[in-house]
């Protein structure tokens, strides 16, 4: 089956990963930093955009589609759902083989009308004869939800491929308007500032150079926005690779780019601990955004730990500080143990589950073996405190055999291949949505767990299968492999 950009690069960097269908794209771990966070219809409930990046649409294999689970007091998708493809009315383009529409998504109010919009990347789109040139679109929020869309023109279409391989929203220059940054196969990011009109016109455009490697299978893998230094401007973590471009000596790399009055400060890029996916949020209550990064590889790669780990680098007024912490399955009361191939830290997400204004952390380990179920997967929840993430008290652990969690542990389900904390019930507490992208031989599934105000509970848990939300099960759609909102 097709390997997505994230895994193609990760494999080149560190040799083989786990088996099965653990080939999901890199989800956007941080919430939309400006505008109305994920509320596409402005009804007071945050909504979820759930991608099936390899879904067949109208017989076109791996065209990709997005399912919108609208929030309500009963949870996301409980009362209303919708499907968006490139065949949907008003959405630019046509669903075609290999487009991977929805491979990357990020929410933000780009046109300033009070409704959250959704930036969508389709990195496999062929554009004007350019194979895999890639495209990025904004699907617009409204009183009826997401509908229609606008193509964001690639400023340098002949200089790279896979425009839209990573997208992120934020107010990078502090002008109170939502900006969009887009990655492609080059080392340069494309920044659209000052808001974006429905015509596709941005206030201004800029090219932002980065230290990552560009060309071929290189370029941006993931982009994570958040205010690390508490200056009111969104900063950005850029994940890519560095080294030679031979495919043999590529190494995963993260760089911090601070937000500035003119946009993103590429000249002040700071090297960070490696790891494909990062979330930014205040996990110790000091007012600065902390960087939480999953490094899921085993200890054959420098800086990693058997089974995977999560690193925390604390924020400060000057950006990422030198203070760090690490979490593995051997830390404190974290359930399980660090075993080769667990992929602990494959996905991370932050949200305030208990309403104490400190961010809590959910960690996916989708290759965790449990009993006889190989790579069935598990999710760990660790709570933030004034001392940072507390691995000794209140730690929670979910698998599909956990009482109240829909489904059961089966081989290669990859439960935890995506995790997303967001308040979809409108009570001010973050709920947990989990993707199991390997469920039923790559069909995928989504499990929604709620916060009871103090912790994540299984009471009232919901599960969504692709066939129930209009996703074709032809091939390997991987419903739930990317969740944003």
Coordinates of C-alpha atoms in Angstrom, one line a residue:
X1 CA 0.0 0.0 0.0
X2 CA 1.0 3.6 -0.4
X3 CA 3.3 5.0 2.2
X4 CA 2.5 8.5 3.3
X5 CA 5.2 11.2 3.4
X6 CA 5.6 11.0 7.2
X7 CA 6.4 7.3 7.1
X8 CA 8.4 7.3 3.9
X9 CA 10.7 9.8 5.6
X10 CA 10.7 8.2 9.0
X11 CA 11.6 4.8 7.4
X12 CA 14.5 6.4 5.4
X13 CA 15.7 8.1 8.6
X14 CA 15.7 5.1 10.9
X15 CA 15.2 2.0 8.8
X16 CA 12.1 -0.2 9.4
X17 CA 9.2 0.8 11.7
X18 CA 6.6 -1.5 13.0
X19 CA 4.6 -3.8 10.7
X20 CA 1.0 -3.9 9.7
X21 CA -0.8 -0.8 8.6
X22 CA 0.8 1.7 10.9
X23 CA 1.3 4.3 8.1
X24 CA -0.9 7.1 9.2
X25 CA -0.2 10.7 8.4
X26 CA 1.1 13.2 10.9
X27 CA -1.9 14.7 12.6
X28 CA -1.9 18.3 13.9
X29 CA -1.5 18.0 17.6
X30 CA -2.1 21.5 18.6
X31 CA -5.5 23.2 18.6
X32 CA -6.2 26.2 16.4
X33 CA -4.5 29.0 18.2
X34 CA -6.6 31.9 17.0
X35 CA -10.2 32.5 16.0
X36 CA -13.0 30.2 17.1
X37 CA -11.3 27.0 18.0
X38 CA -12.8 24.3 15.8
X39 CA -16.4 25.6 16.0
X40 CA -17.3 25.4 12.3
X41 CA -20.9 26.4 12.8
X42 CA -20.4 28.8 15.8
X43 CA -23.0 27.0 18.0
X44 CA -20.7 27.0 21.0
X45 CA -19.6 23.4 20.6
X46 CA -16.2 22.5 19.1
X47 CA -16.4 20.2 16.1
X48 CA -14.0 17.5 14.8
X49 CA -12.6 17.0 11.3
X50 CA -11.8 13.3 10.8
X51 CA -9.8 12.4 7.8
X52 CA -9.7 9.2 5.7
X53 CA -6.7 10.2 3.6
X54 CA -6.7 7.0 1.6
X55 CA -10.4 6.6 1.1
X56 CA -11.8 5.7 -2.3
X57 CA -14.2 8.4 -3.6
X58 CA -16.4 7.6 -6.6
X59 CA -14.1 4.7 -7.4
X60 CA -11.0 6.8 -7.3
X61 CA -8.5 5.0 -5.0
X62 CA -6.9 7.0 -2.2
X63 CA -8.6 10.2 -3.3
X64 CA -9.3 11.0 0.4
X65 CA -12.2 12.5 2.3
X66 CA -13.1 14.3 5.5
X67 CA -15.9 13.5 7.9
X68 CA -17.1 16.3 10.2
X69 CA -18.4 15.2 13.6
X70 CA -20.3 18.3 14.9
X71 CA -20.1 18.9 18.6
X72 CA -23.1 18.8 20.9
X73 CA -23.8 18.3 24.6
X74 CA -23.9 14.6 23.8
X75 CA -20.5 14.6 22.1
X76 CA -19.1 15.0 18.6
X77 CA -21.1 13.3 15.9
X78 CA -23.9 12.4 18.2
X79 CA -26.5 14.5 16.5
X80 CA -24.9 15.7 13.2
X81 CA -22.3 14.5 10.7
X82 CA -21.2 15.6 7.3
X83 CA -18.8 14.4 4.5
X84 CA -16.5 16.6 2.5
X85 CA -14.6 15.4 -0.6
X86 CA -13.3 17.2 -3.7
X87 CA -16.6 16.1 -5.4
X88 CA -18.6 18.1 -2.8
X89 CA -20.5 21.1 -4.1
X90 CA -18.3 24.2 -4.0
X91 CA -15.1 22.4 -3.1
X92 CA -12.4 23.0 -5.6
X93 CA -11.0 20.2 -7.8
X94 CA -12.2 16.7 -8.4
X95 CA -11.6 13.5 -6.4
X96 CA -8.9 11.7 -8.2
X97 CA -6.7 8.7 -7.6
X98 CA -3.9 9.3 -5.1
X99 CA -4.9 12.9 -4.1
X100 CA -4.9 12.1 -0.3
X101 CA -7.4 15.0 0.3
X102 CA -7.4 15.5 4.1
X103 CA -3.9 14.1 4.7
X104 CA -3.3 17.3 6.7
X105 CA -5.9 19.6 8.2
X106 CA -5.9 22.6 10.6
X107 CA -8.7 24.8 11.9
X108 CA -8.7 28.6 12.1
X109 CA -10.9 31.6 11.4
X110 CA -9.1 32.7 8.3
X111 CA -11.5 35.3 7.1
X112 CA -12.4 36.7 10.5
X113 CA -16.2 36.1 10.3
X114 CA -16.4 34.3 13.6
X115 CA -16.7 30.8 12.1
X116 CA -13.8 28.4 12.2
X117 CA -12.6 27.3 8.8
X118 CA -10.6 24.3 7.9
X119 CA -7.3 24.3 5.9
X120 CA -6.9 21.1 4.0
X121 CA -3.9 19.6 2.3
X122 CA -4.1 17.2 -0.6
X123 CA -0.3 16.6 -1.2
X124 CA -0.9 14.0 -3.9
X125 CA -2.9 16.2 -6.2
X126 CA -1.7 16.5 -9.7
X127 CA -1.7 20.2 -10.7
X128 CA -1.6 21.4 -14.3
X129 CA 0.4 18.3 -15.4
X130 CA 2.7 18.4 -12.3
X131 CA 2.5 15.0 -10.8
X132 CA 2.1 15.2 -7.0
X133 CA 2.4 19.0 -7.2
X134 CA -0.1 19.1 -4.3
X135 CA -2.8 21.6 -3.3
X136 CA -4.1 23.4 -0.3
X137 CA -7.7 24.5 0.2
X138 CA -9.7 26.3 2.8
X139 CA -13.2 24.9 3.5
X140 CA -15.3 27.8 4.9
X141 CA -17.3 27.7 8.1
X142 CA -20.9 29.1 8.3
X143 CA -24.1 28.9 10.3
X144 CA -24.7 25.5 8.7
X145 CA -21.2 24.2 9.1
X146 CA -18.4 23.7 6.6
X147 CA -19.3 24.2 3.0
X148 CA -17.6 25.4 -0.2
X149 CA -14.0 26.2 -0.5
X150 CA -11.2 28.1 -2.0
X151 CA -7.8 27.0 -3.4
X152 CA -4.8 28.7 -1.9
X153 CA -2.5 29.3 -4.9
X154 CA 1.0 27.8 -4.6
X155 CA 3.4 30.8 -4.9
X156 CA 6.1 28.7 -6.4
X157 CA 4.5 25.7 -8.1
X158 CA 7.5 24.6 -10.1
X159 CA 10.0 24.7 -7.3
X160 CA 8.7 21.7 -5.3
X161 CA 6.1 18.9 -5.0
X162 CA 3.4 18.1 -2.4
X163 CA 2.2 21.6 -1.6
X164 CA 0.0 21.0 1.4
X165 CA 2.0 18.1 3.0
X166 CA 1.7 20.1 6.2
X167 CA -0.5 23.0 7.2
X168 CA -0.9 25.1 10.3
X169 CA -2.9 28.2 11.5
X170 CA -1.8 30.9 13.9
X171 CA -1.3 34.6 14.4
X172 CA 2.4 34.6 13.7
X173 CA 2.8 38.4 13.5
X174 CA 0.4 39.4 16.3
X175 CA -2.0 41.4 14.2
X176 CA -5.1 39.6 15.5
X177 CA -5.7 38.0 12.1
X178 CA -5.3 34.3 11.4
X179 CA -2.4 33.3 9.1
X180 CA -1.7 30.1 7.3
X181 CA 1.6 28.4 6.8
X182 CA 2.0 25.6 4.3
X183 CA 4.8 23.0 3.8
X184 CA 5.9 21.1 0.7
X185 CA 8.8 19.0 -0.4
X186 CA 11.2 22.0 -0.1
X187 CA 13.0 23.5 2.9
X188 CA 10.9 26.6 2.5
X189 CA 7.5 27.3 4.1
X190 CA 4.9 29.4 2.4
X191 CA 3.3 31.9 4.8
X192 CA 0.0 33.7 4.0
X193 CA -0.5 36.6 6.5
X194 CA -3.2 39.1 7.4
X195 CA -6.2 36.9 7.0
X196 CA -7.4 35.2 3.9
X197 CA -10.5 36.2 2.0
X198 CA -12.9 33.8 0.3
X199 CA -11.4 34.8 -3.0
X200 CA -8.2 33.2 -1.8
X201 CA -6.4 36.6 -1.4
X202 CA -4.2 37.0 1.6
X203 CA -3.0 40.2 3.2
X204 CA 0.5 39.3 2.2
X205 CA 2.7 36.3 1.4
X206 CA 6.2 35.4 2.5
X207 CA 8.7 32.6 1.9
X208 CA 10.2 31.3 5.2
X209 CA 13.4 29.4 4.9
X210 CA 14.1 26.6 7.4
X211 CA 17.2 24.4 8.3
X212 CA 15.5 21.2 7.2
X213 CA 16.4 19.3 4.1
X214 CA 14.4 19.9 0.9
X215 CA 14.0 18.0 -2.3
X216 CA 12.9 14.5 -3.3
X217 CA 11.2 12.9 -0.4
X218 CA 12.3 15.6 2.1
X219 CA 10.6 18.8 3.1
X220 CA 8.2 19.5 6.0
X221 CA 6.6 16.6 7.7
X222 CA 4.6 18.4 10.3
X223 CA 4.0 21.9 11.6
X224 CA 2.9 22.7 15.1
X225 CA 1.8 26.2 16.2
X226 CA 1.7 27.6 19.7
X227 CA 2.8 30.6 21.8
X228 CA 5.9 29.3 23.6
X229 CA 7.3 32.7 24.9
X230 CA 3.9 34.2 25.8
X231 CA 4.4 37.3 23.7
X232 CA 1.0 37.1 22.0
X233 CA 2.4 35.8 18.7
X234 CA 2.2 32.2 17.5
X235 CA 5.5 30.4 17.3
X236 CA 6.0 27.3 15.1
X237 CA 7.8 24.0 15.4
X238 CA 8.9 22.7 12.0
X239 CA 9.6 18.9 11.7
X240 CA 11.5 17.6 8.8
X241 CA 14.8 15.7 8.1
X242 CA 18.4 16.7 7.8
X243 CA 21.5 15.0 6.5
X244 CA 22.2 13.9 2.9
X245 CA 19.5 13.4 0.4
X246 CA 20.6 9.9 -0.6
X247 CA 17.8 8.3 1.5
X248 CA 20.3 6.5 3.6
X249 CA 21.5 9.2 6.0
X250 CA 18.4 11.2 6.7
X251 CA 17.7 12.1 10.3
X252 CA 14.6 13.5 11.8
X253 CA 14.8 17.1 13.1
X254 CA 12.7 19.7 14.8
X255 CA 13.3 23.5 14.7
X256 CA 11.6 26.3 16.7
X257 CA 10.8 29.4 14.7
X258 CA 9.5 32.3 16.8
X259 CA 6.7 34.5 15.8
X260 CA 7.7 38.1 15.1
X261 CA 6.2 41.4 14.1
X262 CA 7.0 40.5 10.5
X263 CA 6.0 36.9 10.7
X264 CA 8.1 33.8 11.4
X265 CA 11.7 34.5 12.5
X266 CA 13.6 31.9 10.3
X267 CA 16.9 33.5 11.2
X268 CA 16.3 32.6 14.9
X269 CA 15.6 28.9 14.3
X270 CA 16.5 26.8 17.3
X271 CA 17.2 23.1 17.2
X272 CA 14.9 20.9 19.4
X273 CA 14.8 17.3 20.4
X274 CA 13.8 15.0 17.5
X275 CA 10.4 13.4 17.1
X276 CA 7.8 13.5 14.3
X277 CA 4.9 15.0 16.2
X278 CA 4.8 17.8 18.7
X279 CA 2.1 19.5 20.8
X280 CA 2.4 23.0 22.4
X281 CA 0.7 23.9 25.7
X282 CA 1.2 25.0 29.2
X283 CA 1.7 21.8 31.2
X284 CA 3.0 23.4 34.4
X285 CA 0.8 26.5 34.7
X286 CA 3.6 29.1 34.4
X287 CA 2.0 30.9 31.4
X288 CA 4.4 29.7 28.8
X289 CA 3.8 27.1 26.1
X290 CA 5.7 23.9 26.6
X291 CA 6.8 21.7 23.8
X292 CA 5.8 18.0 24.1
X293 CA 7.3 15.8 21.4
X294 CA 6.8 12.1 20.7
X295 CA 9.9 10.2 19.7
X296 CA 8.4 6.8 18.9
X297 CA 11.4 5.0 17.5
X298 CA 13.4 2.4 19.4
X299 CA 16.9 2.8 20.8
X300 CA 18.6 2.0 17.5
X301 CA 18.5 5.7 16.8
X302 CA 20.5 8.3 18.9
X303 CA 18.4 10.0 21.5
X304 CA 15.6 7.4 21.5
X305 CA 14.6 4.8 24.1
X306 CA 13.4 1.3 23.6
X307 CA 9.7 1.4 22.9
X308 CA 9.6 5.1 22.4
X309 CA 9.4 8.2 24.6
X310 CA 7.9 11.7 25.0
X311 CA 10.2 14.7 25.6
X312 CA 9.1 17.9 27.3
X313 CA 11.0 21.2 26.8
X314 CA 9.6 23.9 28.9
X315 CA 8.7 27.4 27.5
X316 CA 10.1 30.7 28.8
X317 CA 10.1 34.4 27.9
X318 CA 13.0 33.7 25.6
X319 CA 11.4 30.6 23.9
X320 CA 12.2 27.0 24.6
X321 CA 14.4 26.8 27.8
X322 CA 17.0 24.3 28.6
X323 CA 14.7 22.6 31.2
X324 CA 13.5 19.2 29.9
X325 CA 11.8 16.1 31.0
X326 CA 11.2 12.7 29.5
X327 CA 8.3 10.2 29.8
X328 CA 8.5 6.5 28.8
X329 CA 6.5 3.5 29.8
X330 CA 9.0 2.9 32.5
X331 CA 8.3 6.3 34.1
X332 CA 6.5 6.5 37.4
X333 CA 3.0 4.9 37.3
X334 CA 2.8 4.8 33.5
X335 CA 1.3 1.4 32.7
X336 CA 3.1 -1.3 30.8
X337 CA 6.9 -1.3 30.1
X338 CA 9.2 0.0 27.4
X339 CA 9.3 -2.8 24.8
X340 CA 10.8 -2.8 21.4
X341 CA 8.3 -1.7 18.8
X342 CA 5.6 -0.2 21.1
X343 CA 5.7 3.2 19.3
X344 CA 5.0 5.1 22.5
X345 CA 4.8 8.7 21.5
X346 CA 3.6 8.0 17.9
X347 CA 1.0 10.7 18.6
X348 CA 0.6 13.3 21.4
X349 CA -2.1 15.9 22.1
X350 CA -2.7 18.5 24.8
X351 CA -6.0 19.7 26.4
X352 CA -7.4 20.7 29.7
X353 CA -9.4 17.7 30.8
X354 CA -10.1 18.7 34.4
X355 CA -10.5 22.5 34.1
X356 CA -7.5 23.5 36.2
X357 CA -6.2 25.7 33.4
X358 CA -3.1 23.4 33.0
X359 CA -2.8 21.3 29.9
X360 CA -3.0 17.5 30.2
X361 CA -1.4 15.0 27.8
X362 CA -2.7 12.0 25.9
X363 CA 0.0 9.7 24.3
X364 CA -0.7 7.1 21.6
X365 CA 1.2 3.8 21.5
X366 CA -0.5 2.2 18.5
X367 CA 2.0 -0.7 18.2
X368 CA 1.6 -1.9 21.8
X369 CA 1.1 -5.6 22.1
X370 CA -1.5 -6.7 24.6
X371 CA -1.9 -10.4 25.3
X372 CA -2.0 -12.2 22.0
X373 CA -3.0 -9.1 20.1
X374 CA 0.0 -7.8 18.2
X375 CA 0.1 -4.0 17.7
X376 CA -3.4 -3.6 19.0
X377 CA -2.5 -0.2 20.6
X378 CA -3.1 1.8 23.7
X379 CA -3.5 5.4 24.9
X380 CA -2.0 6.9 28.1
X381 CA -3.4 10.1 29.7
X382 CA -1.0 12.1 32.0
X383 CA -2.2 15.1 33.9
X384 CA -0.5 18.5 34.1
X385 CA 0.4 20.1 37.4
X386 CA 2.4 23.1 38.7
X387 CA 5.3 20.7 38.8
X388 CA 4.8 19.6 35.2
X389 CA 3.3 16.4 33.8
X390 CA 2.6 14.1 36.7
X391 CA 3.6 10.5 35.9
X392 CA 2.9 9.2 39.4
X393 CA -0.7 10.3 40.2
X394 CA -3.9 9.9 38.2
X395 CA -2.4 8.3 35.2
X396 CA -5.0 6.7 32.9
X397 CA -4.6 3.9 30.4
X398 CA -7.1 2.9 27.7
X399 CA -7.2 0.0 25.3
X400 CA -10.1 -1.6 23.5
X401 CA -10.4 -4.2 26.2
X402 CA -10.8 -1.5 28.8
X403 CA -14.3 -1.7 30.3
X404 CA -16.6 0.7 28.5
X405 CA -14.4 1.3 25.5
X406 CA -16.1 0.1 22.3
X407 CA -14.5 -2.8 20.4
X408 CA -11.9 -5.3 21.6
X409 CA -8.1 -5.8 21.2
X410 CA -7.3 -7.3 17.9
X411 CA -4.0 -7.5 16.0
X412 CA -2.9 -4.4 14.1
X413 CA -5.9 -2.3 15.1
X414 CA -3.4 0.5 16.0
X415 CA -5.6 2.1 18.6
X416 CA -3.9 5.4 19.4
X417 CA -2.6 5.9 15.9
X418 CA -4.3 9.3 16.4
X419 CA -5.3 11.1 19.6
X420 CA -7.0 14.5 20.0
X421 CA -8.0 16.4 23.1
X422 CA -10.7 19.0 22.6
X423 CA -13.9 20.2 24.3
X424 CA -16.7 18.8 22.0
X425 CA -19.5 18.9 24.7
X426 CA -19.2 22.5 25.6
X427 CA -18.5 22.1 29.3
X428 CA -15.1 23.7 29.2
X429 CA -13.3 20.4 29.7
X430 CA -11.3 18.6 27.0
X431 CA -12.7 15.2 25.7
X432 CA -10.6 12.5 24.1
X433 CA -11.0 11.3 20.6
X434 CA -8.9 8.3 19.5
X435 CA -8.2 7.0 16.0
X436 CA -7.6 3.3 15.4
X437 CA -6.5 3.5 11.8
X438 CA -5.7 -0.2 11.4
X439 CA -9.1 -1.4 12.6
X440 CA -10.6 -4.1 10.3
X441 CA -7.6 -4.3 8.0
X442 CA -7.0 -0.6 7.6
X443 CA -10.7 0.5 7.4
X444 CA -10.1 2.5 10.6
X445 CA -12.3 3.6 13.4
X446 CA -12.8 6.5 15.8
X447 CA -13.6 6.1 19.6
X448 CA -14.9 9.2 21.5
X449 CA -14.4 9.3 25.3
X450 CA -15.7 12.2 27.5
X451 CA -14.3 14.2 30.4
X452 CA -16.5 14.0 33.5
X453 CA -15.0 17.3 34.7
X454 CA -12.0 15.7 36.5
X455 CA -10.8 12.8 34.2
X456 CA -11.5 10.9 31.0
X457 CA -14.3 8.3 31.5
X458 CA -15.7 5.5 29.4
X459 CA -19.3 6.2 30.3
X460 CA -21.2 7.3 27.2
X461 CA -18.3 6.3 24.9
X462 CA -19.1 6.3 21.2
X463 CA -17.5 4.5 18.3
X464 CA -17.7 5.4 14.6
X465 CA -16.9 3.0 11.8
X466 CA -16.2 4.2 8.3
X467 CA -19.2 2.5 6.7
X468 CA -21.5 4.3 9.3
X469 CA -20.3 7.8 8.2
X470 CA -20.2 7.3 4.5
X471 CA -16.6 6.3 4.0
X472 CA -15.9 3.6 1.5
X473 CA -14.0 0.5 2.9
X474 CA -12.4 -0.2 -0.5
X475 CA -8.6 -0.5 0.0
X476 CA -7.3 1.0 3.2
X477 CA -9.1 4.3 3.9
X478 CA -7.6 4.6 7.4
X479 CA -10.6 6.5 8.8
X480 CA -9.5 8.4 11.9
X481 CA -5.8 8.7 11.1
X482 CA -5.9 12.5 11.2
X483 CA -8.2 14.4 13.6
X484 CA -8.3 18.2 14.0
X485 CA -10.8 20.9 15.1

